[in-house]
mmCIF file of C-alpha atoms in Angstrom:
data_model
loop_
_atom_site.group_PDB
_atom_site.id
_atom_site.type_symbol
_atom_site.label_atom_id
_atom_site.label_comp_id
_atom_site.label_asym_id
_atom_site.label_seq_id
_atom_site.Cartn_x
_atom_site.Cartn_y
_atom_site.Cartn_z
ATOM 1 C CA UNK A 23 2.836 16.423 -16.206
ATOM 2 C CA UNK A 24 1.162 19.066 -13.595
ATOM 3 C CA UNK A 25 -0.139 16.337 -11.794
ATOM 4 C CA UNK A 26 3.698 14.610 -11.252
ATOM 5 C CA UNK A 27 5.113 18.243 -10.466
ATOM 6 C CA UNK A 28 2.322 18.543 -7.981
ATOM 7 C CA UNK A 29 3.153 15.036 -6.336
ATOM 8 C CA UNK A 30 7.036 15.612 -6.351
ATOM 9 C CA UNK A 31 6.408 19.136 -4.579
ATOM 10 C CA UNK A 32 4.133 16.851 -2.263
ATOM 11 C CA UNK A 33 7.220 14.316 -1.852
ATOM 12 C CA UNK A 34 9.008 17.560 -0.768
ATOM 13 C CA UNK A 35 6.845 18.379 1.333
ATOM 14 C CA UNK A 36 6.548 14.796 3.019
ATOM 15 C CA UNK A 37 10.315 14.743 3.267
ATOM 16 C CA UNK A 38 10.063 18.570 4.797
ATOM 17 C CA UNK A 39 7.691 17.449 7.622
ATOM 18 C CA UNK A 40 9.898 14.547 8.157
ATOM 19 C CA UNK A 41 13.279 16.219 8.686
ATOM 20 C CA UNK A 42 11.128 18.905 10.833
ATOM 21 C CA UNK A 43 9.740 16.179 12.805
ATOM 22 C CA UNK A 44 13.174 15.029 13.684
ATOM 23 C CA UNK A 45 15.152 18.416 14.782
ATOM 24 C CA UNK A 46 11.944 20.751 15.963
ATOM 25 C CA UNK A 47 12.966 21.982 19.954
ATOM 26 C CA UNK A 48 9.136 21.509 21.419
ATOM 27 C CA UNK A 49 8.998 17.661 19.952
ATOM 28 C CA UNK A 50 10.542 15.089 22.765
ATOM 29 C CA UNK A 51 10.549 11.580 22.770
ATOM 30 C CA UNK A 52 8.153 9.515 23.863
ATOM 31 C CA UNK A 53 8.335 7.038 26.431
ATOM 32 C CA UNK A 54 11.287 4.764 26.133
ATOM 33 C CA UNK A 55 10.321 1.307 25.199
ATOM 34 C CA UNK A 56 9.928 0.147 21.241
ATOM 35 C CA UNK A 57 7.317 0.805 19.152
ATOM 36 C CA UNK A 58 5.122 -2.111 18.749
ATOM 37 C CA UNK A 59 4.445 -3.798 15.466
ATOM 38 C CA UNK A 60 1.477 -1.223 14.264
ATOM 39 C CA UNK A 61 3.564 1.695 15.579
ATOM 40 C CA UNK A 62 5.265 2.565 12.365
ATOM 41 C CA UNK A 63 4.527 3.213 9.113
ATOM 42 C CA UNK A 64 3.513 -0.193 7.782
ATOM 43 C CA UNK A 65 3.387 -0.785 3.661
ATOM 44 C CA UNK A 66 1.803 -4.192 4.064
ATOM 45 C CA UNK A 67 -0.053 -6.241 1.088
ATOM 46 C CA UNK A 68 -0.054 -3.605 -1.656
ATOM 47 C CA UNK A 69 -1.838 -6.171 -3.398
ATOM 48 C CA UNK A 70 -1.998 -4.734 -7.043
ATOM 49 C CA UNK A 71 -2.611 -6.350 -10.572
ATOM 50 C CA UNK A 72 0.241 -5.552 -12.797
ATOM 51 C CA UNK A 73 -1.025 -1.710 -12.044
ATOM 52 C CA UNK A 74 -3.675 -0.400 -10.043
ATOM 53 C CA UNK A 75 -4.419 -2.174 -7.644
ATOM 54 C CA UNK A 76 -7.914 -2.077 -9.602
ATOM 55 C CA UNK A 77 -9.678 -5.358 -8.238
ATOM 56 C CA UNK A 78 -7.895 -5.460 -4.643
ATOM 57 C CA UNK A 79 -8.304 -4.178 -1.578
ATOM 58 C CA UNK A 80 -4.963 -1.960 -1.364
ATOM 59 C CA UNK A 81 -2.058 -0.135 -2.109
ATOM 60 C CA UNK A 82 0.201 1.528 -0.451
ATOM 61 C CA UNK A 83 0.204 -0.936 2.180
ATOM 62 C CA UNK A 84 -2.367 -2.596 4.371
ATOM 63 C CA UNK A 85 -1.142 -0.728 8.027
ATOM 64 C CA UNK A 86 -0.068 2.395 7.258
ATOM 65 C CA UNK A 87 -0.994 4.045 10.789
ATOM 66 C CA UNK A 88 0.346 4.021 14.314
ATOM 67 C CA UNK A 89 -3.230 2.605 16.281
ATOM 68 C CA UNK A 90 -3.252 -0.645 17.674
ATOM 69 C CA UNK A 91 -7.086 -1.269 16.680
ATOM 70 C CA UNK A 92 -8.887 1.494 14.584
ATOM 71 C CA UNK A 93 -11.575 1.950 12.372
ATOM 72 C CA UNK A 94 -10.750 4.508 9.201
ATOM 73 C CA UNK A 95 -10.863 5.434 5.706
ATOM 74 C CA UNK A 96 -8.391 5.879 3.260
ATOM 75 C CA UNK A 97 -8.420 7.621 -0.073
ATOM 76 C CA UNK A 98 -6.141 6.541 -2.731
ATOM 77 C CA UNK A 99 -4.324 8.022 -5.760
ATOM 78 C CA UNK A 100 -2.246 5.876 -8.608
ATOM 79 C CA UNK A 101 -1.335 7.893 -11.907
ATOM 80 C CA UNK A 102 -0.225 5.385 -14.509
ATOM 81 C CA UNK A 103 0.350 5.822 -18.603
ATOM 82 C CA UNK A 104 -0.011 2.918 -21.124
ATOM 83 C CA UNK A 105 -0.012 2.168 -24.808
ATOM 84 C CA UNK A 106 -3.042 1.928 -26.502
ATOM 85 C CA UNK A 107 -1.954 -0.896 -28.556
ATOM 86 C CA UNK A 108 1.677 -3.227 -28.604
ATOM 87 C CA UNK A 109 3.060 -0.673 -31.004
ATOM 88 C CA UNK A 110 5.980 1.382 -30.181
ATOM 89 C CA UNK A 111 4.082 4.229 -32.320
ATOM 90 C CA UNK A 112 0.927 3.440 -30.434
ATOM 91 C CA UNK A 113 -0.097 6.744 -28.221
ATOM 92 C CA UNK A 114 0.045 7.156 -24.619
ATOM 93 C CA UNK A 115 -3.076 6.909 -22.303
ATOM 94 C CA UNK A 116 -3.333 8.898 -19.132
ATOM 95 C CA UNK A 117 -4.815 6.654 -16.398
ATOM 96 C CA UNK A 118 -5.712 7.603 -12.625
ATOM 97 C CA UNK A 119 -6.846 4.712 -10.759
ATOM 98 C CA UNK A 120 -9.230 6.343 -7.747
ATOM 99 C CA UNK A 121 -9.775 4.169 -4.650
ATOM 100 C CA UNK A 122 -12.060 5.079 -1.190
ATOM 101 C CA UNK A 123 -11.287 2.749 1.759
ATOM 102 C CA UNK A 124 -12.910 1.554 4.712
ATOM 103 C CA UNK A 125 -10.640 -0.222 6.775
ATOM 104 C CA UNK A 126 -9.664 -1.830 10.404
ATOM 105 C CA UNK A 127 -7.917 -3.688 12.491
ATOM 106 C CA UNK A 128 -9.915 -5.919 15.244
ATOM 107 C CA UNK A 129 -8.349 -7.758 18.072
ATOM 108 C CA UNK A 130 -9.805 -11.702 18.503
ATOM 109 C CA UNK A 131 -6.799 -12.496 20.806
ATOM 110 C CA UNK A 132 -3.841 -10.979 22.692
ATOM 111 C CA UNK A 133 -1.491 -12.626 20.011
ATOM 112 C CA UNK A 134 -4.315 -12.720 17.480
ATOM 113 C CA UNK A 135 -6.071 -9.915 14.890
ATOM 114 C CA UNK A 136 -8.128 -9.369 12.011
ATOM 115 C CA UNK A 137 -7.892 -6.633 9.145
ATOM 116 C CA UNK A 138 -10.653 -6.322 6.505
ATOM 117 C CA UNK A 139 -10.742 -3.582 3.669
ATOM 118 C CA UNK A 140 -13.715 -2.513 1.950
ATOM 119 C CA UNK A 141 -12.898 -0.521 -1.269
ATOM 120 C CA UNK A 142 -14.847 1.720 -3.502
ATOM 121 C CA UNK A 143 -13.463 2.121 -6.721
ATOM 122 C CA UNK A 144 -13.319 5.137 -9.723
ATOM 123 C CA UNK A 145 -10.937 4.958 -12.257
ATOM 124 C CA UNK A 146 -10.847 6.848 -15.013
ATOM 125 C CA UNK A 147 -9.017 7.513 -18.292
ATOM 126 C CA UNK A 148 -7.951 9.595 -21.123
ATOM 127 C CA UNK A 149 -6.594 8.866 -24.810
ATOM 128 C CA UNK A 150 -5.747 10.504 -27.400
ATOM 129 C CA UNK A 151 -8.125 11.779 -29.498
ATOM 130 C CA UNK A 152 -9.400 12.919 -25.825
ATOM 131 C CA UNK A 153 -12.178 10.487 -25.445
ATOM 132 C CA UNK A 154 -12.289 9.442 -21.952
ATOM 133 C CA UNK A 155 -13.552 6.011 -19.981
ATOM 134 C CA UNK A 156 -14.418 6.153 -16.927
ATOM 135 C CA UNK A 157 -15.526 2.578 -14.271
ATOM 136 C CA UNK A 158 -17.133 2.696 -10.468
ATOM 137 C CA UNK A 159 -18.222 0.540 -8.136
ATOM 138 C CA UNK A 160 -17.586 -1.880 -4.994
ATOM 139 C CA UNK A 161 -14.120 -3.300 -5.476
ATOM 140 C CA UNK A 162 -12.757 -6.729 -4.248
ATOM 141 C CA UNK A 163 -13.066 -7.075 -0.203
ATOM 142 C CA UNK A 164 -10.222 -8.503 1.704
ATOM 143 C CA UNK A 165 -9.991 -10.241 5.182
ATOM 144 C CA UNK A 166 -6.628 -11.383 6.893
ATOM 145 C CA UNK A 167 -5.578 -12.987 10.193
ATOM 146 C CA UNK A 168 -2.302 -12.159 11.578
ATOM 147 C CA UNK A 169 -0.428 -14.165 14.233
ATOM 148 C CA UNK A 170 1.885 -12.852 16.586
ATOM 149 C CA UNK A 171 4.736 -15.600 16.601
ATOM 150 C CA UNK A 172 7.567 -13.391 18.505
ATOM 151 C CA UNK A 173 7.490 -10.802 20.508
ATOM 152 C CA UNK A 174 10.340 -9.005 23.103
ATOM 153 C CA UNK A 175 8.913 -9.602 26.924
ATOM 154 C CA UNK A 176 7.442 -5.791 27.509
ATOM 155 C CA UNK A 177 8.595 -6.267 31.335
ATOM 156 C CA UNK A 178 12.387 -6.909 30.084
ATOM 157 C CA UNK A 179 11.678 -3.635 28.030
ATOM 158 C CA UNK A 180 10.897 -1.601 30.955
ATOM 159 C CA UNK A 181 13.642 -3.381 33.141
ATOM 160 C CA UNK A 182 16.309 -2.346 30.358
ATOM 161 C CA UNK A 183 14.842 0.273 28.004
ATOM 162 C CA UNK A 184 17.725 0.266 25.514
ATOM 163 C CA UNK A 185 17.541 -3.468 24.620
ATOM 164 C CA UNK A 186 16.664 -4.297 21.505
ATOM 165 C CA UNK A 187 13.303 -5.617 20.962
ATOM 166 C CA UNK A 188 11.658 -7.414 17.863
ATOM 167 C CA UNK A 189 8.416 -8.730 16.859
ATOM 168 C CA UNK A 190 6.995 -11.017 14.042
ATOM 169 C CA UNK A 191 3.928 -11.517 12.923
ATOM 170 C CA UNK A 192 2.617 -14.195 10.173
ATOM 171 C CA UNK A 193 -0.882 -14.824 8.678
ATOM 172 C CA UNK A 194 -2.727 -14.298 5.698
ATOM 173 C CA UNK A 195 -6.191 -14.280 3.829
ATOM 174 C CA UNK A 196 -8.842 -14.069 1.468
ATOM 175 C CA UNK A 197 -9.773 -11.616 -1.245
ATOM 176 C CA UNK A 198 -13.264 -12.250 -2.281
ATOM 177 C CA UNK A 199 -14.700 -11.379 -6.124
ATOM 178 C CA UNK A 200 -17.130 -8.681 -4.711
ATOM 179 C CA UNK A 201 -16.102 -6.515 -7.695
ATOM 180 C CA UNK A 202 -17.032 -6.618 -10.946
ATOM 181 C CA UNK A 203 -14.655 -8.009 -13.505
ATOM 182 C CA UNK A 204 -15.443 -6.605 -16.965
ATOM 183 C CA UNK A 205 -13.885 -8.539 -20.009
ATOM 184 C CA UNK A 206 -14.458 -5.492 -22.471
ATOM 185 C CA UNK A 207 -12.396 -3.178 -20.528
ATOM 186 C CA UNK A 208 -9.413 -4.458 -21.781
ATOM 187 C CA UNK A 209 -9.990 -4.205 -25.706
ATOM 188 C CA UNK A 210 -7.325 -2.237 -26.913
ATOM 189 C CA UNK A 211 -5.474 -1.711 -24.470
ATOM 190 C CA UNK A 212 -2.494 -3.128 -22.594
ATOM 191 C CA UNK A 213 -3.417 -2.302 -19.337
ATOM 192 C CA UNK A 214 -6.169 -5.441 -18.295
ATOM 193 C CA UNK A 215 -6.024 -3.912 -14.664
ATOM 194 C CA UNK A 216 -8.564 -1.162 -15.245
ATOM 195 C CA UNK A 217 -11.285 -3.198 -13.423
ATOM 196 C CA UNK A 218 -12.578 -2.679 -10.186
ATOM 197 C CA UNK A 219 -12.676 -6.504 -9.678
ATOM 198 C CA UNK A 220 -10.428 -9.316 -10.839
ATOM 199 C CA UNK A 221 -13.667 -11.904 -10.503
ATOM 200 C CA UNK A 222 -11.697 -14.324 -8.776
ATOM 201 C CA UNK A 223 -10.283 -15.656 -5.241
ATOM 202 C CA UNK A 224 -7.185 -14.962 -3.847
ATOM 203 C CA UNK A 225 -5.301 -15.764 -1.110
ATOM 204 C CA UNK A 226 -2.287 -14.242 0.016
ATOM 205 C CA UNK A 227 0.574 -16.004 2.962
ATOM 206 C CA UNK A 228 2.959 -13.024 4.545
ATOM 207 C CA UNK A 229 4.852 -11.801 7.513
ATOM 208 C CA UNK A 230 5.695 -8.725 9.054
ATOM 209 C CA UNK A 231 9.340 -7.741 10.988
ATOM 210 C CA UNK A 232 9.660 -5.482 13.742
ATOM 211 C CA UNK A 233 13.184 -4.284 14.960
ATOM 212 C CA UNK A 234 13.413 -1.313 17.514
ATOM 213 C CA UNK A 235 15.392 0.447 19.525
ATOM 214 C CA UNK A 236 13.746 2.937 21.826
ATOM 215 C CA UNK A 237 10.940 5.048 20.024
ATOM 216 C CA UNK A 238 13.127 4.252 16.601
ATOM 217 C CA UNK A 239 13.129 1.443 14.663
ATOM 218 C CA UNK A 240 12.744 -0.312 11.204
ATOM 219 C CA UNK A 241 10.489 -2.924 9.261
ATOM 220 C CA UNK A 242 10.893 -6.023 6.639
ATOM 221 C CA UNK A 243 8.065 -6.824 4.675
ATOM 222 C CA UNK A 244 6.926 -9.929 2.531
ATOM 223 C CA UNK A 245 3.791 -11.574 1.385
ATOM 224 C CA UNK A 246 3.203 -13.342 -1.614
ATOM 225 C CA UNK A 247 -0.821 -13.838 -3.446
ATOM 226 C CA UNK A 248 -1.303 -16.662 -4.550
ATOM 227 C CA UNK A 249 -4.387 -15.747 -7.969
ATOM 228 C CA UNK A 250 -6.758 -18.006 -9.317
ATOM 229 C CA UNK A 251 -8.722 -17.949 -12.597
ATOM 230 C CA UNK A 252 -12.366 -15.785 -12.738
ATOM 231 C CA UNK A 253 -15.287 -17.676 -14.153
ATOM 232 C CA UNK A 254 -14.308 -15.289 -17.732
ATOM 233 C CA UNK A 255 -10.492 -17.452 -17.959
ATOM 234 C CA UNK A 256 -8.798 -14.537 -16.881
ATOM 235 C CA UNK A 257 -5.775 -15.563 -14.616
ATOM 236 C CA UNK A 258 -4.353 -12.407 -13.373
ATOM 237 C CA UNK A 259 -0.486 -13.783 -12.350
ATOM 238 C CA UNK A 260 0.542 -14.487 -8.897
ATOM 239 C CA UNK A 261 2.203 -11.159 -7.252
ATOM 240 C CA UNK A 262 5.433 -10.650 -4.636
ATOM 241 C CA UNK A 263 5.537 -8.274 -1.951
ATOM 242 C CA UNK A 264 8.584 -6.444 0.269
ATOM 243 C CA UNK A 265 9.436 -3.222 2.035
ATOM 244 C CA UNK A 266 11.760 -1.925 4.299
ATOM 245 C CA UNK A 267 11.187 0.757 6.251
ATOM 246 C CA UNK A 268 12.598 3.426 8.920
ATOM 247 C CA UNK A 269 10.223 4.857 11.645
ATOM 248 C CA UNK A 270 10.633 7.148 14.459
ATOM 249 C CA UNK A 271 8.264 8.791 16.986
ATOM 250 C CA UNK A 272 7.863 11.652 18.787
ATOM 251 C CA UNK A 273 5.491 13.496 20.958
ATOM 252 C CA UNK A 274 4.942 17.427 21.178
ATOM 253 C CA UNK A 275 4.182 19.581 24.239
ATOM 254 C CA UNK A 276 -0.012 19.760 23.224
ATOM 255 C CA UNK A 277 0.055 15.754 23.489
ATOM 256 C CA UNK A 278 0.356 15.444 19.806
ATOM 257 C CA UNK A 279 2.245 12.541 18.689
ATOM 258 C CA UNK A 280 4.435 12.628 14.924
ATOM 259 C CA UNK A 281 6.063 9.854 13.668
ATOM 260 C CA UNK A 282 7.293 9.829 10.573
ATOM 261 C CA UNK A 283 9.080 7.328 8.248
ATOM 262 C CA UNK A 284 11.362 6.467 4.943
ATOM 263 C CA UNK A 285 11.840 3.563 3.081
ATOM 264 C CA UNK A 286 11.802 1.108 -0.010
ATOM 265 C CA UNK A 287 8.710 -0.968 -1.408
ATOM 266 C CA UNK A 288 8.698 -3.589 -4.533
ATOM 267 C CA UNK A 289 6.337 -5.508 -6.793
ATOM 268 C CA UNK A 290 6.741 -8.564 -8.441
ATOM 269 C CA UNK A 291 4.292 -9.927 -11.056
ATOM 270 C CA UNK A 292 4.024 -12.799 -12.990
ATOM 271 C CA UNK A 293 2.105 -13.642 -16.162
ATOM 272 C CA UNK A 294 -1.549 -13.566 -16.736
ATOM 273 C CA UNK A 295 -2.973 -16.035 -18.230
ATOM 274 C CA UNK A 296 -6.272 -16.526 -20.438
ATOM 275 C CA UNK A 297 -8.044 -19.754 -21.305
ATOM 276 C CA UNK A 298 -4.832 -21.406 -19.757
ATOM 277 C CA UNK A 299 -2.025 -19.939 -22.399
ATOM 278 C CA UNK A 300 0.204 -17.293 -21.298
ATOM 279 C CA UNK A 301 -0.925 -13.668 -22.465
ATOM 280 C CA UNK A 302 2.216 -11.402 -23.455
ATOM 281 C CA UNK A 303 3.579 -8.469 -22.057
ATOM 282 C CA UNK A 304 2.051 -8.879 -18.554
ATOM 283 C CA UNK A 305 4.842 -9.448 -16.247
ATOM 284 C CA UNK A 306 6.910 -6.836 -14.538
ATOM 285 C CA UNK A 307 8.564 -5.410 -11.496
ATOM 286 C CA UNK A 308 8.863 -1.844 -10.064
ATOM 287 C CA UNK A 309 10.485 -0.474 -6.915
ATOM 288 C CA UNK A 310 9.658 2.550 -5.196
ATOM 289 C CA UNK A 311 10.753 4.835 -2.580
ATOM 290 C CA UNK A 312 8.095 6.037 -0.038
ATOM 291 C CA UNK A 313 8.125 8.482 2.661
ATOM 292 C CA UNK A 314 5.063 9.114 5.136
ATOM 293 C CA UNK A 315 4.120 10.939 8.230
ATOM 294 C CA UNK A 316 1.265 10.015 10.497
ATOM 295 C CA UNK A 317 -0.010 12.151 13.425
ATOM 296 C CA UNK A 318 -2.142 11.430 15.966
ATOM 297 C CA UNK A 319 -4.145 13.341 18.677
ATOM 298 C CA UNK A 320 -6.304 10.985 21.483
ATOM 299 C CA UNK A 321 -8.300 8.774 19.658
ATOM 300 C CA UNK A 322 -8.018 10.251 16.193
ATOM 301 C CA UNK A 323 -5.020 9.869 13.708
ATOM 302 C CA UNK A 324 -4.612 11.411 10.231
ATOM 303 C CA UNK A 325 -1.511 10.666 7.732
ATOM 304 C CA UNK A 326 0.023 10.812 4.391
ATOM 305 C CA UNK A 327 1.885 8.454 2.232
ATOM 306 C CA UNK A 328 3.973 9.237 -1.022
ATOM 307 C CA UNK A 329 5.823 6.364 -3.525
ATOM 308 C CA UNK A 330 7.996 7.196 -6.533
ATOM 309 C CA UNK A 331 9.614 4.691 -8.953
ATOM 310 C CA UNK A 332 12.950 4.467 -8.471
ATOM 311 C CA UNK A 333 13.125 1.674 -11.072
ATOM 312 C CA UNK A 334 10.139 -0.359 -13.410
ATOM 313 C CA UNK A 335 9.628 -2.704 -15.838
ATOM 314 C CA UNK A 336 5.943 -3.241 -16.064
ATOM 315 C CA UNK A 337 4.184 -4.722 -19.495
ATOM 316 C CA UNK A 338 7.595 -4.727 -21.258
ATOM 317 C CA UNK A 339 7.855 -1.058 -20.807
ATOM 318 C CA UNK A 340 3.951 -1.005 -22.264
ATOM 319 C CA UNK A 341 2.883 0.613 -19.216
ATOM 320 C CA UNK A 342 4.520 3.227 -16.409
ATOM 321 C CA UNK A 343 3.399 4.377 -13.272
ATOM 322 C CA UNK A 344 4.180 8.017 -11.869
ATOM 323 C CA UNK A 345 3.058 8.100 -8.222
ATOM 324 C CA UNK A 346 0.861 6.688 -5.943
ATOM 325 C CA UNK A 347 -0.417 8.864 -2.720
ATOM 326 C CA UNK A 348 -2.329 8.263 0.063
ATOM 327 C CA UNK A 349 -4.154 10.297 2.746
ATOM 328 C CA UNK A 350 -6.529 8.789 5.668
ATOM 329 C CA UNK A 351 -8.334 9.475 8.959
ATOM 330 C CA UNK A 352 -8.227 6.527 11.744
ATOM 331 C CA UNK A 353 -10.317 6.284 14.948
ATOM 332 C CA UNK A 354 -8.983 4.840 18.017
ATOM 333 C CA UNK A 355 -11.216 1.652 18.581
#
């Protein structure tokens, strides 16, 4: 319960730096033409198993930062509860999944670029007789193309700054079962995401929206995973992706640019399966609202992200998540 207060004063906070952001006298805007596609707040293939996001690369989003090409790390917090058992007397267990990033984004072509995300995972958690588990290691690591497919001329742009421009982008990848998948860590429980690898290949198809106007703008999301079975018959279920999102930025008098932004993110997941027959009370959906900031000075860039359910149906109700933040440093590359 601390721990929520502590994230929901956090939210605040977020949402304080945001409105600041917007009415603050020494912040003007920044050159009039549109943000491009990574100049937002980007919650792109929060690719997580039912909850946790325990043997992929990400949550929170793949972008998440305002530099073109960078080189970073990213720390991430989810706080989750589930019954230990199918009971409706069974007791609560407090669960904190822990994830360390490294992460880019590398240019092949002008139209053309590659992501990869390297996690480190330490999750942890509590039941009720206060006997604790706790799992480490090298998580899942993900690679992904994306290709350009639309993009406003930049020349028309600076002809006509308050047309609206637009990008797409549309691509996809590979996560590969660098993480270990253990088959005991789900005895008793409900939860069978508290892994830090699923132990199989996935591939995940997904595009990106850009709509601007100016240094504002806003952002649809979609990609779908497609999950295969690990070589222990574990099938975690095929998972759906979207967001929408609001951006802004803005540059100060000492060069520093803020942007923040506001929006929406859902999950969809279907069954697991194991040795080929459905297993029960897997499935689920949540939504959540997310607000972030990102600042950058030169080459370096720092930001925070915050999601809260707004609605959730995970497990049957078996299992509930209660935040998920996210800090990170980028470097300019």
């Amino acid at each position: 319960m601390k721990d929520l207060q502590n994230i929901k004063f956090s939210f605040f906070i977020l949402f304080l730096g945001f409105t600041l952001s917007l009415w603050s006298k020494p912040l003007e805007k920044v050159e009039d033409t549109l943000p491009t596609t990574s100049q937002r707040q980007v919650y792109f293939f929060e690719d997580c198993d039912v909850c946790g996001c325990s043997g992929n690369g990400g949550s929170m989003g793949y972008g998440g930062n305002l530099t073109d090409n960078f080189i970073g790390v990213r720390y991430l917090k989810q706080s989750y509860k589930s019954r230990d058992g199918i009971f409706n007397n069974s007791p609560w267990v407090d669960e904190n999944f822990n994830t360390l990033q490294l992460w880019s984004k590398i240019p092949v072509t002008e139209k053309i670029s590659v992501h990869a995300i390297v996690p480190y995972h330490f999750h942890d958690r509590e039941f009720k007789d206060n006997s604790t588990e706790k799992i480490n290691g090298i998580g899942d690591i993900s690679v992904l193309a994306f290709y350009k497919l639309i993009q406003t001329n930049k020349d028309s742009l600076m002809l006509n700054p308050d047309k609206l421009a637009h990008t797409l982008r549309v691509g996809g990848g590979v996560k590969a079962p660098t993480g270990n998948y253990e088959k005991d860590n789900n005895a008793g429980s409900v939860n069978p995401s508290f892994q830090v690898g699923t132990g199989s290949w996935d591939y995940t198809v997904g595009l990106d929206y850009n709509l601007g106007y100016r240094t504002y703008g806003a952002n649809v999301l979609l990609n779908y995973t497609f999950k295969t079975e690990n070589d222990l018959n574990y099938h975690f279920g095929n998972q759906t992706n979207y967001g929408l999102s609001f951006f802004g930025s803005f540059n100060s008098q000492n060069a520093v640019s803020i942007s923040p932004s506001l929006g929406i993110a859902g999950e969809i997941f279907e069954e697991n399966e194991q040795y080929g027959e459905a297993v029960v009370n897997t499935k689920g959906d949540v939504l959540f609202s997310q607000l972030g900031i990102h600042t950058t000075y030169k080459k370096w860039s720092v930001g925070a992200n915050v999601m809260l359910p707004i609605h959730q149906n995970l497990n049957s109700g078996l299992v509930e998540v209660n935040y998920r933040t996210a800090v990170y440093v980028n470097f300019s590359i």
